[in-house]
C-alpha cells in the first residue's frame, strides 16, 4: 500500500473513512487490485480512494460493509461525513453574511495573500494545488466576495501578512509579481492597510495559524483555520482572544511604509 496525503481522522470524517479503509484492507490482506474488482472501479481510482485523494460513494460503502461483514460501518461513516459537509456549508454561509456586512475586517495570513486581495489567477493556482474538482466555481465565488471592496460603504481592512506568504511564488514568478503589484495598488486605498510581518521578527503570535476578525452590525466574529478546516468563532470571549492575538502579531509587523517597501522590493526581485 502506498502512502497518501497526511490524514487527520480526529478532525476530518473523510480522513476517518480513509484510515478505516486502510486498516480493514491490511487486516484482510486485500490488494488494490482485489479492491478494484470488488468495487467495480479502476486500479488508479481505488488507489486514489485508499490514499485519501478521492471519496467513496454509497454503493462502495455497501459493498465494503457486506464483504468485510461490518454491518453498516462504512455506510454510517459516509452519512456522518456528508452531514459534516452540510454543516460546513452552513457555517461558511454565515461567515459570508458577516463578511458582507462588516464595517471593519482584521486579518492575519501566514501562508498566502488574503482572499479578498487575491487576483483570480493567484486564487486559481492555490485552489488547484489542493486537487479541488470544482476549482473554477471556487475561484468565481472568491472573486464575487471581493465586491465589498468597491461598494460605497466599503469596510476598513487591516491586513497583517507574513513575509513567507509574499515571497513564495504561487503560480510562478510572473503571476506573483502581478499579485504583489496588486497589493501595492490596494494599499493606496484609504480603507486598506497592509503591514508585513518580516522573517526577521522570529517567533511571534502568528505561528498558530491564519485567522480573520469581522466587526459589524451582525456581531463580532472570528474565522480560523483548524487542521485544514474552517471554524466560525462567535463566542465573545473567544473573539477577544483572537483580537488580543492580532494585536500581539501587530507588534511584530513593520510600519506601513516599510511594509510597502518590502513588497516593492520582493516584486522587483521576481
Tab-separated table of N, CA and C in Angstrom, residues 107-110 159-167 194-207 246 248-255 258-259 262-263 266:
chain	number	residue	atom	x	y	z
A	107	UNK	N	-7.282	40.879	9.427
A	107	UNK	CA	-6.886	39.538	9.045
A	107	UNK	C	-5.391	39.340	9.185
A	108	UNK	N	-5.010	38.126	9.578
A	108	UNK	CA	-3.601	37.746	9.579
A	108	UNK	C	-3.465	36.527	8.695
A	109	UNK	N	-2.531	36.597	7.745
A	109	UNK	CA	-2.306	35.480	6.823
A	109	UNK	C	-0.863	35.009	6.927
A	110	UNK	N	-0.711	33.727	7.259
A	110	UNK	CA	0.619	33.162	7.454
A	110	UNK	C	1.197	32.549	6.179
A	159	UNK	N	-4.696	44.345	7.182
A	159	UNK	CA	-4.132	43.028	6.890
A	159	UNK	C	-2.686	42.937	7.364
A	160	UNK	N	-2.408	41.912	8.149
A	160	UNK	CA	-1.047	41.550	8.525
A	160	UNK	C	-0.688	40.323	7.705
A	161	UNK	N	0.391	40.390	6.947
A	161	UNK	CA	0.761	39.293	6.057
A	161	UNK	C	2.193	38.855	6.342
A	162	UNK	N	2.368	37.571	6.557
A	162	UNK	CA	3.708	37.040	6.780
A	162	UNK	C	4.552	37.203	5.528
A	163	UNK	N	5.834	37.482	5.703
A	163	UNK	CA	6.732	37.581	4.558
A	163	UNK	C	6.770	36.271	3.781
A	164	UNK	N	6.583	35.156	4.495
A	164	UNK	CA	6.563	33.851	3.822
A	164	UNK	C	5.495	33.800	2.745
A	165	UNK	N	4.365	34.464	2.986
A	165	UNK	CA	3.270	34.461	2.021
A	165	UNK	C	3.583	35.326	0.809
A	166	UNK	N	4.508	36.264	0.971
A	166	UNK	CA	4.791	37.225	-0.084
A	166	UNK	C	5.943	36.822	-0.999
A	167	UNK	N	6.868	36.024	-0.481
A	167	UNK	CA	7.994	35.657	-1.345
A	167	UNK	C	7.918	34.215	-1.826
A	194	UNK	N	-1.983	47.564	4.855
A	194	UNK	CA	-1.238	46.319	4.713
A	194	UNK	C	0.105	46.451	5.429
A	195	UNK	N	0.366	45.525	6.322
A	195	UNK	CA	1.646	45.502	7.023
A	195	UNK	C	2.244	44.103	6.932
A	196	UNK	N	3.548	44.053	6.826
A	196	UNK	CA	4.266	42.791	6.655
A	196	UNK	C	4.892	42.360	7.974
A	197	UNK	N	4.728	41.088	8.298
A	197	UNK	CA	5.430	40.507	9.439
A	197	UNK	C	6.704	39.891	8.874
A	198	UNK	N	7.862	40.535	9.060
A	198	UNK	CA	9.093	40.075	8.414
A	198	UNK	C	9.639	38.795	9.046
A	199	UNK	N	10.387	38.068	8.266
A	199	UNK	CA	11.001	36.846	8.773
A	199	UNK	C	11.956	37.158	9.919
A	200	UNK	N	12.520	38.346	9.905
A	200	UNK	CA	13.451	38.744	10.970
A	200	UNK	C	12.769	38.896	12.321
A	201	UNK	N	11.438	38.918	12.355
A	201	UNK	CA	10.716	39.034	13.620
A	201	UNK	C	10.879	37.786	14.478
A	202	UNK	N	11.291	36.684	13.850
A	202	UNK	CA	11.455	35.443	14.607
A	202	UNK	C	10.115	34.888	15.060
A	203	UNK	N	10.116	34.225	16.209
A	203	UNK	CA	8.879	33.645	16.734
A	203	UNK	C	7.907	34.758	17.114
A	204	UNK	N	6.632	34.577	16.760
A	204	UNK	CA	5.613	35.571	17.106
A	204	UNK	C	4.265	34.887	17.264
A	205	UNK	N	3.259	35.626	17.659
A	205	UNK	CA	1.953	35.055	17.993
A	205	UNK	C	1.203	34.499	16.794
A	206	UNK	N	1.690	34.743	15.590
A	206	UNK	CA	1.003	34.256	14.403
A	206	UNK	C	1.360	32.840	14.000
A	207	UNK	N	2.268	32.214	14.741
A	207	UNK	CA	2.688	30.868	14.375
A	207	UNK	C	1.576	29.840	14.551
A	246	UNK	N	-4.199	39.198	17.462
A	246	UNK	CA	-3.935	40.105	16.342
A	246	UNK	C	-3.041	41.263	16.801
A	248	UNK	N	-0.935	41.286	19.253
A	248	UNK	CA	0.421	40.809	19.531
A	248	UNK	C	1.203	40.609	18.227
A	249	UNK	N	0.538	40.076	17.194
A	249	UNK	CA	1.204	39.912	15.900
A	249	UNK	C	1.565	41.281	15.332
A	250	UNK	N	0.656	42.227	15.514
A	250	UNK	CA	0.878	43.578	15.007
A	250	UNK	C	2.153	44.194	15.570
A	251	UNK	N	2.478	43.832	16.806
A	251	UNK	CA	3.695	44.365	17.424
A	251	UNK	C	4.957	43.863	16.728
A	252	UNK	N	4.841	42.720	16.020
A	252	UNK	CA	5.990	42.166	15.300
A	252	UNK	C	6.042	42.629	13.848
A	253	UNK	N	5.005	43.341	13.390
A	253	UNK	CA	4.933	43.764	11.990
A	253	UNK	C	5.673	45.072	11.759
A	254	UNK	N	6.094	45.280	10.528
A	254	UNK	CA	6.743	46.525	10.131
A	254	UNK	C	5.699	47.635	10.008
A	255	UNK	N	6.119	48.897	10.142
A	255	UNK	CA	5.196	50.003	9.869
A	255	UNK	C	4.717	49.924	8.411
A	258	UNK	N	7.285	50.944	5.572
A	258	UNK	CA	8.351	49.942	5.455
A	258	UNK	C	7.808	48.646	4.867
A	259	UNK	N	6.557	48.312	5.197
A	259	UNK	CA	5.939	47.099	4.668
A	259	UNK	C	5.781	47.187	3.154
A	262	UNK	N	8.999	46.680	1.417
A	262	UNK	CA	9.368	45.266	1.339
A	262	UNK	C	8.640	44.599	0.173
A	263	UNK	N	7.352	44.869	0.029
A	263	UNK	CA	6.576	44.277	-1.070
A	263	UNK	C	7.139	44.719	-2.421
A	266	UNK	N	10.408	42.861	-3.055
A	266	UNK	CA	10.170	41.473	-3.453
A	266	UNK	C	9.658	41.386	-4.892
